[in-house]
Tab-separated table of C-alpha atoms in Angstrom:
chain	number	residue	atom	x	y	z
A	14	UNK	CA	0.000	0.000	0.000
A	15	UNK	CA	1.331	3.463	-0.932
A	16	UNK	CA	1.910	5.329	1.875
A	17	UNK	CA	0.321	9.271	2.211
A	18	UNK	CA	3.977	11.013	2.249
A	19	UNK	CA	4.087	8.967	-1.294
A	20	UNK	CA	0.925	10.080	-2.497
A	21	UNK	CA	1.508	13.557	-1.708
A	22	UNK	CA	4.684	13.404	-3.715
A	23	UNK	CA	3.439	11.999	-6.910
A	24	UNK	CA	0.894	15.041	-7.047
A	25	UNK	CA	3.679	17.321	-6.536
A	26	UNK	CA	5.772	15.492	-8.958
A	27	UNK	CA	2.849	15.488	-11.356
A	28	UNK	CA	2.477	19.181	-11.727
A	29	UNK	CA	5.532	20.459	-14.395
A	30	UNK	CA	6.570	23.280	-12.172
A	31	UNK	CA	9.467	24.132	-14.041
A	32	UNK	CA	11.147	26.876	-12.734
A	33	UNK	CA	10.097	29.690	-11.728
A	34	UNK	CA	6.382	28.629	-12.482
A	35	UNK	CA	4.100	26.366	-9.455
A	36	UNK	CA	1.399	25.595	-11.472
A	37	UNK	CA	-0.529	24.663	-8.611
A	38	UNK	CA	1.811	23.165	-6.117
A	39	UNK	CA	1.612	25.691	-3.280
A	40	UNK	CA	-2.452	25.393	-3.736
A	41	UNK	CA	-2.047	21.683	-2.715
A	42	UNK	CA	0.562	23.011	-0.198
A	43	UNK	CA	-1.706	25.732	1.267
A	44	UNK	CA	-4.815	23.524	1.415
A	45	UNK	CA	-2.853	20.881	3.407
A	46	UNK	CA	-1.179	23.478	6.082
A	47	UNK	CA	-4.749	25.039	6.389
A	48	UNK	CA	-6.836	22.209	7.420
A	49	UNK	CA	-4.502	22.384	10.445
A	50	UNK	CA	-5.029	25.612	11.165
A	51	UNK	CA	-1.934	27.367	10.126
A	52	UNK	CA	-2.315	31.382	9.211
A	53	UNK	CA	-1.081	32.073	5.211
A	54	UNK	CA	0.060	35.080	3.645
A	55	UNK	CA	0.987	34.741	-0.173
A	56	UNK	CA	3.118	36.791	-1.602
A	57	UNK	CA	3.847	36.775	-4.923
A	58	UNK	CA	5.527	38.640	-7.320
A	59	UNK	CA	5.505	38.130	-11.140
A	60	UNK	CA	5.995	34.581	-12.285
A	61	UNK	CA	6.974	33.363	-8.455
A	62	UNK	CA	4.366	32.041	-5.889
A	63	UNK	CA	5.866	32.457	-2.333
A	64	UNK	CA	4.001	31.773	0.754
A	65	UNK	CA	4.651	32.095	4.737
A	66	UNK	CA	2.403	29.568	6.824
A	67	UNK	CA	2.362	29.896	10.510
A	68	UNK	CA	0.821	28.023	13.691
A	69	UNK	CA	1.580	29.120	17.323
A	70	UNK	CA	3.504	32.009	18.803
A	71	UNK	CA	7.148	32.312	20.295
A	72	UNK	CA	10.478	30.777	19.229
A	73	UNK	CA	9.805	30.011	15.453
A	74	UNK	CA	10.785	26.986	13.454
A	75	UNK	CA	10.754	27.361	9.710
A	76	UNK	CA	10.995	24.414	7.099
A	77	UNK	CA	12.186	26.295	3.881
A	78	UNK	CA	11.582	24.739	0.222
A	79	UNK	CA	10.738	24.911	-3.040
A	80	UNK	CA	8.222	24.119	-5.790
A	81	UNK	CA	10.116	24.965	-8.994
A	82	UNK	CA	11.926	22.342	-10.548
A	83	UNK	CA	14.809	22.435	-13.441
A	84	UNK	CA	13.844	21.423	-17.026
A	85	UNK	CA	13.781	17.312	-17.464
A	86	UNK	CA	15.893	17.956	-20.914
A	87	UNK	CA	14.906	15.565	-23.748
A	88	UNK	CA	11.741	13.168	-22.308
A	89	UNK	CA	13.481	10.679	-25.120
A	90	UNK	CA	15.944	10.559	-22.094
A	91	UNK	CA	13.751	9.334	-19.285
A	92	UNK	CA	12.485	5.860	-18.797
A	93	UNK	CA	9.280	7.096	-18.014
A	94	UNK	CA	7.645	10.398	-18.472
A	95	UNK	CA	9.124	13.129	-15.852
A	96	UNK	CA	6.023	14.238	-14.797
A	97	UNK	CA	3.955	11.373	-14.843
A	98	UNK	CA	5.832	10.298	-11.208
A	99	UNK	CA	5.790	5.878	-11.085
A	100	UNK	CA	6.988	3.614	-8.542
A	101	UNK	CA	9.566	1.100	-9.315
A	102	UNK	CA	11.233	-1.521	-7.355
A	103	UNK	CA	10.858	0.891	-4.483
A	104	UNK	CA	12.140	4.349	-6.217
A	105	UNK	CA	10.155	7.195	-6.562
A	106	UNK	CA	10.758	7.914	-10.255
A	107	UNK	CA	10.312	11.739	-11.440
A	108	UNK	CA	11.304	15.659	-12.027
A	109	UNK	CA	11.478	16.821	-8.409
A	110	UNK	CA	11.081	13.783	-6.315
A	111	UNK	CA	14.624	14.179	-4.597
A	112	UNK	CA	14.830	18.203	-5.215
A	113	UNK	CA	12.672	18.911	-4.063
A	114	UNK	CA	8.965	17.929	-4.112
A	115	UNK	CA	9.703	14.478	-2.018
A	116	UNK	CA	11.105	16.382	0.978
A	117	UNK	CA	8.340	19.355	0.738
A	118	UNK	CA	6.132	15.842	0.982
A	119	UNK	CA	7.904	14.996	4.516
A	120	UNK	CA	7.917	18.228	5.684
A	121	UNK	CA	3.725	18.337	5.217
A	122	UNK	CA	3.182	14.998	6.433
A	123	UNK	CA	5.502	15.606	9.801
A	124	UNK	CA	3.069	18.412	10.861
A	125	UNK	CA	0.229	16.765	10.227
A	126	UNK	CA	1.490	14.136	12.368
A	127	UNK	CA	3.308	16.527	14.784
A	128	UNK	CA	0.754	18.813	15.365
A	129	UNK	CA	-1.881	15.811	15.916
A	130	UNK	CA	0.879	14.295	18.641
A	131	UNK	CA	1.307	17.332	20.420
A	132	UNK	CA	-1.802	20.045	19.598
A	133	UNK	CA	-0.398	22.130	22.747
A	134	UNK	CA	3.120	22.736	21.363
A	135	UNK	CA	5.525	25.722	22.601
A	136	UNK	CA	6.390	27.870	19.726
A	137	UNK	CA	5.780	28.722	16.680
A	138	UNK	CA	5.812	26.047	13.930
A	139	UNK	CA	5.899	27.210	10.040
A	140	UNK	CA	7.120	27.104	6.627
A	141	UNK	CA	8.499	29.437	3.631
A	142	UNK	CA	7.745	28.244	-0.096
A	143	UNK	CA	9.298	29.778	-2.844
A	144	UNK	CA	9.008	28.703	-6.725
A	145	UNK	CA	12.090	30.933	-7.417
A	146	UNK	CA	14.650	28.930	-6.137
A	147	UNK	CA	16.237	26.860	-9.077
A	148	UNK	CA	15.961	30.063	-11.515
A	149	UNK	CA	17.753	33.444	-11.034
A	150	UNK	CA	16.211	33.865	-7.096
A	151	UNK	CA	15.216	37.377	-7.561
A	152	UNK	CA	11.426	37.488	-6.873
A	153	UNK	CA	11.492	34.152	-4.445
A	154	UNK	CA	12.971	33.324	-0.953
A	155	UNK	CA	14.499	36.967	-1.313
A	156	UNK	CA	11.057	38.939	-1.546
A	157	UNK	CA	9.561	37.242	1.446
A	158	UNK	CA	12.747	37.512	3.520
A	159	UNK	CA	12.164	40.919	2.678
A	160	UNK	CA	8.973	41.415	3.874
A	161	UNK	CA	9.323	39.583	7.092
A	162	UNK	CA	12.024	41.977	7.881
A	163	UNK	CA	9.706	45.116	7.560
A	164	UNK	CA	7.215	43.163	9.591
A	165	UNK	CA	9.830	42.878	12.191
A	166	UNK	CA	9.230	39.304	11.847
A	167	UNK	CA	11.977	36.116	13.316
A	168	UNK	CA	12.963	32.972	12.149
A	169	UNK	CA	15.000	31.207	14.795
A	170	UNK	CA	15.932	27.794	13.815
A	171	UNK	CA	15.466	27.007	9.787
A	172	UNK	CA	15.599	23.714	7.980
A	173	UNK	CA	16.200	23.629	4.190
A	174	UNK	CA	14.998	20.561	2.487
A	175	UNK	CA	17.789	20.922	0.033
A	176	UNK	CA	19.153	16.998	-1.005
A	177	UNK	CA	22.488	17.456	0.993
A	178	UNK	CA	22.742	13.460	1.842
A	179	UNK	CA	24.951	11.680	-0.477
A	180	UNK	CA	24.234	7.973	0.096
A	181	UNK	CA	22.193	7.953	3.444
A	182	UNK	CA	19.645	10.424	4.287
A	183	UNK	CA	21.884	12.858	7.108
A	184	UNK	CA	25.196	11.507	6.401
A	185	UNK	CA	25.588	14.965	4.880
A	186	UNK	CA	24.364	18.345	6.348
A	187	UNK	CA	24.914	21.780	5.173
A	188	UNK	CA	25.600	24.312	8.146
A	189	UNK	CA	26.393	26.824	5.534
A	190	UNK	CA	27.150	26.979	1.975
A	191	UNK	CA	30.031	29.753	0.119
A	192	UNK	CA	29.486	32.854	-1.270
A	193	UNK	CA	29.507	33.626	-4.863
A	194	UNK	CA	30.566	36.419	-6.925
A	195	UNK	CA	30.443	36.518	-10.922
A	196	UNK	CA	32.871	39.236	-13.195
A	197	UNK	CA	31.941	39.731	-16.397
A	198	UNK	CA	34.714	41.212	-18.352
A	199	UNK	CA	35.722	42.523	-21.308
A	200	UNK	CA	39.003	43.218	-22.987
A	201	UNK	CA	38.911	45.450	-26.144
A	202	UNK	CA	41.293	45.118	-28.909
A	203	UNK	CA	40.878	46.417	-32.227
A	204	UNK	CA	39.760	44.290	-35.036
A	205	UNK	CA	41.794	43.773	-38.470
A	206	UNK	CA	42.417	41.439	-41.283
A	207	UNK	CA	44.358	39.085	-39.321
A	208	UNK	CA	46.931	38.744	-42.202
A	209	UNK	CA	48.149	42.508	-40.667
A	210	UNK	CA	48.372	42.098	-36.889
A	211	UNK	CA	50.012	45.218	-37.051
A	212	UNK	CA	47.442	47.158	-37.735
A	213	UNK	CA	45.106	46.002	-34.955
A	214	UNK	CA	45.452	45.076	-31.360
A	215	UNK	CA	44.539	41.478	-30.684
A	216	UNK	CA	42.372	41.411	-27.662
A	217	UNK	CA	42.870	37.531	-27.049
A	218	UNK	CA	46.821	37.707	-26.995
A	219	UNK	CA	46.187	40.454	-24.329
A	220	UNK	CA	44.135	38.519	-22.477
A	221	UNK	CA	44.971	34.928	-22.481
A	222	UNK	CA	47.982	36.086	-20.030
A	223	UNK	CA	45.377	37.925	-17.693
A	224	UNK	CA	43.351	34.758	-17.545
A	225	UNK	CA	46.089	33.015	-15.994
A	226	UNK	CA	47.320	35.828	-13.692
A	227	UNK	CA	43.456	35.948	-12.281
A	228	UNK	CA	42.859	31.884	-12.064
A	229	UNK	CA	46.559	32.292	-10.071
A	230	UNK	CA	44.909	34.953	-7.310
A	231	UNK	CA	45.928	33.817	-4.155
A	232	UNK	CA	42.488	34.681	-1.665
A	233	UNK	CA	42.938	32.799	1.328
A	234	UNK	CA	43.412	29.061	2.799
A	235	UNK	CA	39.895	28.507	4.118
A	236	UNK	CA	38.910	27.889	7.883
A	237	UNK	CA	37.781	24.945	9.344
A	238	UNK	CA	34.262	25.502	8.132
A	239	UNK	CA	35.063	26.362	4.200
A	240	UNK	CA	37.417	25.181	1.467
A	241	UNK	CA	39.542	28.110	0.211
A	242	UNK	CA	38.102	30.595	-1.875
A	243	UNK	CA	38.061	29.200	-5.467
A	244	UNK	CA	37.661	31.019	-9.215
A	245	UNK	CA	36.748	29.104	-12.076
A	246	UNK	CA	36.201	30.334	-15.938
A	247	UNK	CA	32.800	29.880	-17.052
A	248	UNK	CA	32.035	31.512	-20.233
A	249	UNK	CA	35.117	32.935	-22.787
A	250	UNK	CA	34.342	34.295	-26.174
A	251	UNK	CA	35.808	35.758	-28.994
A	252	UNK	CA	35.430	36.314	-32.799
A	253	UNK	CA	32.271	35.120	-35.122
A	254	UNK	CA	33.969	31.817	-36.456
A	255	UNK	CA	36.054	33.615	-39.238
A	256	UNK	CA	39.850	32.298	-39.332
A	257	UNK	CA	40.805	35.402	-40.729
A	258	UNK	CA	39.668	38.261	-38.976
A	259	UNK	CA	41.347	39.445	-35.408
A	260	UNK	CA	38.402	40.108	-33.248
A	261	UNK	CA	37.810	43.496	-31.125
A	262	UNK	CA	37.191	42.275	-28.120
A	263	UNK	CA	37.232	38.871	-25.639
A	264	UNK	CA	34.778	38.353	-23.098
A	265	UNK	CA	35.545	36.145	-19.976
A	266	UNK	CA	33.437	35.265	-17.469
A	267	UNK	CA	34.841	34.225	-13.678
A	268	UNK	CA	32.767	33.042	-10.571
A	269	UNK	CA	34.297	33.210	-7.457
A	270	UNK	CA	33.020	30.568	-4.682
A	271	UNK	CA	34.072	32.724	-1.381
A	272	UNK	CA	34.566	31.507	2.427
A	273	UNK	CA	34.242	34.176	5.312
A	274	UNK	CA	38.369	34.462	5.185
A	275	UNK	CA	37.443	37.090	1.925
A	276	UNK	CA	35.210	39.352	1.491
A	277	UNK	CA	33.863	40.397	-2.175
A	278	UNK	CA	35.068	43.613	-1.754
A	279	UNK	CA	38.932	41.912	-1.794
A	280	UNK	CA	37.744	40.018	-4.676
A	281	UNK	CA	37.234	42.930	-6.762
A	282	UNK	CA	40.322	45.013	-5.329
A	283	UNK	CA	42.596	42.002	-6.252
A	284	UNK	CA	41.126	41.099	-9.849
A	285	UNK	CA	41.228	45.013	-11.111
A	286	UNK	CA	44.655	45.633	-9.629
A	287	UNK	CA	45.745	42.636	-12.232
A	288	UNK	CA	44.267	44.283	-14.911
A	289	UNK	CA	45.223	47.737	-14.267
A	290	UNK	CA	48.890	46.458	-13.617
A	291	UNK	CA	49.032	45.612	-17.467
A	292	UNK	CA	47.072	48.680	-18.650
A	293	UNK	CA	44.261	46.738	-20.745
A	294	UNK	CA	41.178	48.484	-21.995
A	295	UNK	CA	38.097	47.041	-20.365
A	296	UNK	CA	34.811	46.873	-18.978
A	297	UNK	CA	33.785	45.530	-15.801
A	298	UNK	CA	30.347	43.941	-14.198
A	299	UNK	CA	30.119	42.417	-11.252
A	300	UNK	CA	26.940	39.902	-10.092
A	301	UNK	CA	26.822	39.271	-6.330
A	302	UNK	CA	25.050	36.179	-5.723
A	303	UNK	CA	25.331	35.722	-2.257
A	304	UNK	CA	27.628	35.997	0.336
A	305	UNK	CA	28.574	32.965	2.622
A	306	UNK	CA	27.117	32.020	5.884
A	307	UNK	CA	27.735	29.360	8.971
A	308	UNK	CA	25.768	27.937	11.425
A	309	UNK	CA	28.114	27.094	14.348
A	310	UNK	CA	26.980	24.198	16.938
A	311	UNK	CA	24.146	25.487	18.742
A	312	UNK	CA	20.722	24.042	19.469
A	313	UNK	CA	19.850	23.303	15.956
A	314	UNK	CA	22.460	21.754	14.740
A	315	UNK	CA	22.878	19.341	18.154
A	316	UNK	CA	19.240	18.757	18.010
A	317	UNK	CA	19.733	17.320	14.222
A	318	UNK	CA	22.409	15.757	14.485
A	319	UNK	CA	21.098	13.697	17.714
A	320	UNK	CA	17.840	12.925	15.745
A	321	UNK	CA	19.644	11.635	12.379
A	322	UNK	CA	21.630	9.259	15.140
A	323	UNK	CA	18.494	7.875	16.736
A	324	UNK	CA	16.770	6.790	13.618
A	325	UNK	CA	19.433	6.722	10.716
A	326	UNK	CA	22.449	5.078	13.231
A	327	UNK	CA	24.947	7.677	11.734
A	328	UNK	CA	26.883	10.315	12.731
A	329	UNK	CA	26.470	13.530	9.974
A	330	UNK	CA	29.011	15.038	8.582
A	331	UNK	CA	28.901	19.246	8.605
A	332	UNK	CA	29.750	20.565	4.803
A	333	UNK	CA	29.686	23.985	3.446
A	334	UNK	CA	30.440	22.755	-0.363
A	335	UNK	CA	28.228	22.631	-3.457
A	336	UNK	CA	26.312	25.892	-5.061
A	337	UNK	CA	24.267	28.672	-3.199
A	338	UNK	CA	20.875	28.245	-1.583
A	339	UNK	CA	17.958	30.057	-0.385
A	340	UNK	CA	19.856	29.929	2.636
A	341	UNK	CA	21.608	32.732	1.928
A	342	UNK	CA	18.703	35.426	2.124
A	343	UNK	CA	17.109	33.469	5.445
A	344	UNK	CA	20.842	34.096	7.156
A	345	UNK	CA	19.657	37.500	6.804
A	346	UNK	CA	17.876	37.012	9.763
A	347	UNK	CA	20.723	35.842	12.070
A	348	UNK	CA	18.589	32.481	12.128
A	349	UNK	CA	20.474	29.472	12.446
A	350	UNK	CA	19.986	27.153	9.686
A	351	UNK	CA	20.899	23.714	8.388
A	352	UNK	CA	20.204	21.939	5.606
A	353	UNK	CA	18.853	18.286	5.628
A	354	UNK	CA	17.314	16.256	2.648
A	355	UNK	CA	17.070	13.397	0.405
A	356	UNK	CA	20.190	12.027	-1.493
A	357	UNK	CA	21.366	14.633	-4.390
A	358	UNK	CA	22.495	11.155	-6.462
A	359	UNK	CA	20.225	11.912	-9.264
A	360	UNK	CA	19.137	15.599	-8.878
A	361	UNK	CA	19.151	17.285	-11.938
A	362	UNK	CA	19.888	14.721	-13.595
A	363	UNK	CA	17.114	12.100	-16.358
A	364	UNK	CA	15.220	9.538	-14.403
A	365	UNK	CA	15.160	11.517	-10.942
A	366	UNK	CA	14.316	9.204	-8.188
A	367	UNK	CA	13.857	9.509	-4.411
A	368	UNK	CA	13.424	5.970	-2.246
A	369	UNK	CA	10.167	5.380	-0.553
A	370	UNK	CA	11.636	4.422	2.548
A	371	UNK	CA	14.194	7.528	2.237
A	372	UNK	CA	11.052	9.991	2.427
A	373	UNK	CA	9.238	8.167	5.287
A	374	UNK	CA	12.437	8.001	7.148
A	375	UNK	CA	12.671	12.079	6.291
A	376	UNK	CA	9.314	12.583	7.721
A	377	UNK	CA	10.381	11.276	10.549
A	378	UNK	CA	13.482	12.763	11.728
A	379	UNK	CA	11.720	16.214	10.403
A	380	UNK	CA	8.972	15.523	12.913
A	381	UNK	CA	11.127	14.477	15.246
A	382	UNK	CA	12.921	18.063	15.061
A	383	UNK	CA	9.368	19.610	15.616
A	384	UNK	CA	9.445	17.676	19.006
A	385	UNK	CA	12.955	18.888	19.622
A	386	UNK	CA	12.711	22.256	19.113
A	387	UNK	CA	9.233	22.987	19.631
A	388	UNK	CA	8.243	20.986	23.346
C-alpha cells in the first residue's frame, strides 16, 4: 500500500513546475497546512508564488523549500515520463522527487502528524515556499525575507529541504554553503584582417595572459568551516567563427566561490589591480550572488544531528560545499539554519528518483525536530 507522504509526492511530482512557475503546487501546499489551522500570507511577485504559513507564537521553526523544478531535458531521455511520477522496485521515479517535491512531501506529512501528537506545542511552527529557487532567485525566498524583515518578523531555527545526503539520508548536512561572486569582463582590442596584426590590437593575446594571472589569485586558505576561496572560468568568447579576422574584443566570465576568510570587496580590489597592472582596456560587471554564511553548533544543529543518530544510526558530517541556496537570504535574519534532505544522487539529472523508505524516514526525523525544538 502506498503510503500518504508517497501520495503527496506523486501530485507534486505530477504538476511540471518548471522553474520559476508552481502551477498549482503551493495550492495543494496551502490547502494541506490550512486544514490544520496554520495562518497564510501569499506573496507573490511576477511569475513566483511564495508563501509564509504559521501556527503558534514564540520561538519560530521554519521548514524552507521549493516548488520549482529544473527542465527534465529531452523526455526521449527518461524511462518514463518526468512528470507522470511511477513507482519502481521501491524508487520514486520523477522531475522533483529528490529536489525537491519528495522532501516538501515529509515536511507536510511531519506536521500533520506533529501537530496531531502534540496540539499544545511551545512555539511557533511554520514554513516558507518559494518557486524561485532553481531560476535566477530574484522574486522568491528573497522577496519574502524581505517582507518579514519590515514586519519585524523572526525565524530562529530554519531547515532547508535541500538533497544534501549523499548515500544515506543525514550523512551529509549543510551548516552553511560559500558565497559567490560573478565578473563579467571585457578586454577590447581592435579588429583587423588578421593577415596585418600590425594594424590592430589582438584582444585575445592580451588577455589569455590575464586569464592566468586571475585563475593564479591567491584569496585565502579557508577555515575549518570552508574550502579556500576558489575562481573558475565559465564563459570565454571571442570572434564570429572567421579564421581570418582578429576580433575586437574577448569576453571572460569568472565566478568566485568565497569563504568568510574574503570578502567580495577583496575580490574585486585584487582582480582590477591585475588588470590595471598591465594597462588593458576594459569593462567591468560584477553579479553578487550571495555571500557565505555558517551555522556554528548550537541548538539546531545538536538537536539534528542527535535525531539523524536515533533513527538513521549515523553520525552527519557538517559541509559547506556545493552551489548557493535560499539559505543565503534566510541568514539574513541571524537564524540558524541547516540543511537536511534526500540524497542529491540523481538531482538534476534524467530519471530523478527519491526511495520510498528515504522519504518516510525524512518525515520522521523532520517531525522528530518539531518535538525537539518545539516541546
Amino acid at each position: 500500500m502506498v503510503c500518504s507522504i508517497t501520495k503527496l509526492a506523486q501530485k507534486l511530482i505530477s504538476i511540471p513546475s518548471i522553474s520559476p512557475k508552481d502551477l498549482g503546487c503551493q495550492e495543494i501546499m496551502i490547502n494541506f497546512l490550512d486544514n490544520l489551522g496554520f495562518k497564510i500570507k501569499e506573496i507573490n511577485i511576477n511569475d513566483t508564488k511564495n508563501f509564509w504559513a504559521t501556527k503558534g507564537s514564540g520561538k519560530t521553526l521554519t521548514f524552507a523549500g521549493h516548488t520549482d523544478v529544473v527542465s527534465p531535458g529531452d523526455y526521449k531521455d527518461w524511462n518514463d515520463d518526468p512528470f507522470n511520477p511511477v513507482i519502481k522496485n521501491g524508487l520514486l521515479f520523477g522531475r522533483g522527487s529528490s529536489d525537491m517535491k519528495g522532501a516538501l512531501a515529509c515536511m507536510m506529512i511531519a506536521s500533520e502528524r506533529f501537530i496531531k501528537k502534540t496540539p499544545n506545542y511551545k512555539g511557533r511552527l511554520s514554513f516558507l515556499i518559494t518557486s524561485d529557487e532553481e531560476s535566477i532567485a530574484i522574486d522568491g525566498t528573497k522577496k519574502v525575507i524581505d517582507y518579514l524583515i519590515s514586519q519585524q518578523d523572526t525565524i530562529d531555527y530554519c531547515v532547508i529541504g535541500e538533497p544534501a545526503s549523499s548515500s544515506r539520508i543525514g550523512d551529509f548536512i549543510k551548516n552553511g554553503r560559500r558565497g559567490s561572486i560573478t565578473a563579467d569582463l571585457k578586454i577590447h582590442g581592435i579588429q583587423g584582417h588578421i593577415a596585418y596584426p600590425h594594424l590592430a590590437d589582438n584582444p585575445i593575446h592580451k588577455g589569455l595572459p590575464i586569464v592566468l594571472k586571475i585563475l593564479s589569485m591567491k584569496l585565502d586558505n579557508g577555515n575549518k568551516f570552508f574550502s579556500p576561496t576558489s575562481v573558475n572560468v565559465a564563459n570565454i568568447h571571442a570572434g564570429e567563427g572567421s579564421n581570418n579576422i582578429i576580433p575586437g574584443s574577448l569576453f571572460v566570465q569568472f565566478n568566485f566561490r568565497f569563504n568568510t576568510e574574503t570578502s567580495e570587496e577583496e575580490i574585486k580590489s585584487k582582480f582590477i589591480q591585475i588588470l590595471d597592472n598591465d594597462n588593458i582596456n576594459y569593462s567591468l560587471n560584477w553579479f553578487l550572488s550571495g555571500k557565505p554564511f555558517i551555522t556554528k553548533k548550537g541548538l539546531l544543529i545538536d538537536n539534528v544531528i542527535e535525531s539523524i543518530e536515533n533513527f538513521n544510526k549515523i553520525k552527519p558530517i557538517l559541509s559547506t560545499d556545493g552551489g548557493t541556496s535560499d539559505g543565503r537570504f534566510i541568514a539574513l535574519m541571524n537564524s540558524e539554519i541547516i540543511e537536511i534532505g534526500l540524497t542529491n544522487t540523481t538531482i538534476h539529472k534524467s530519471n530523478e528518483y527519491a526511495r520510498i523508505s528515504d522519504l518516510q524516514k525524512l518525515a520522521i526525523i523532520y517531525e522528530d525536530i518539531m518535538h525537539r525544538l518545539l516541546t
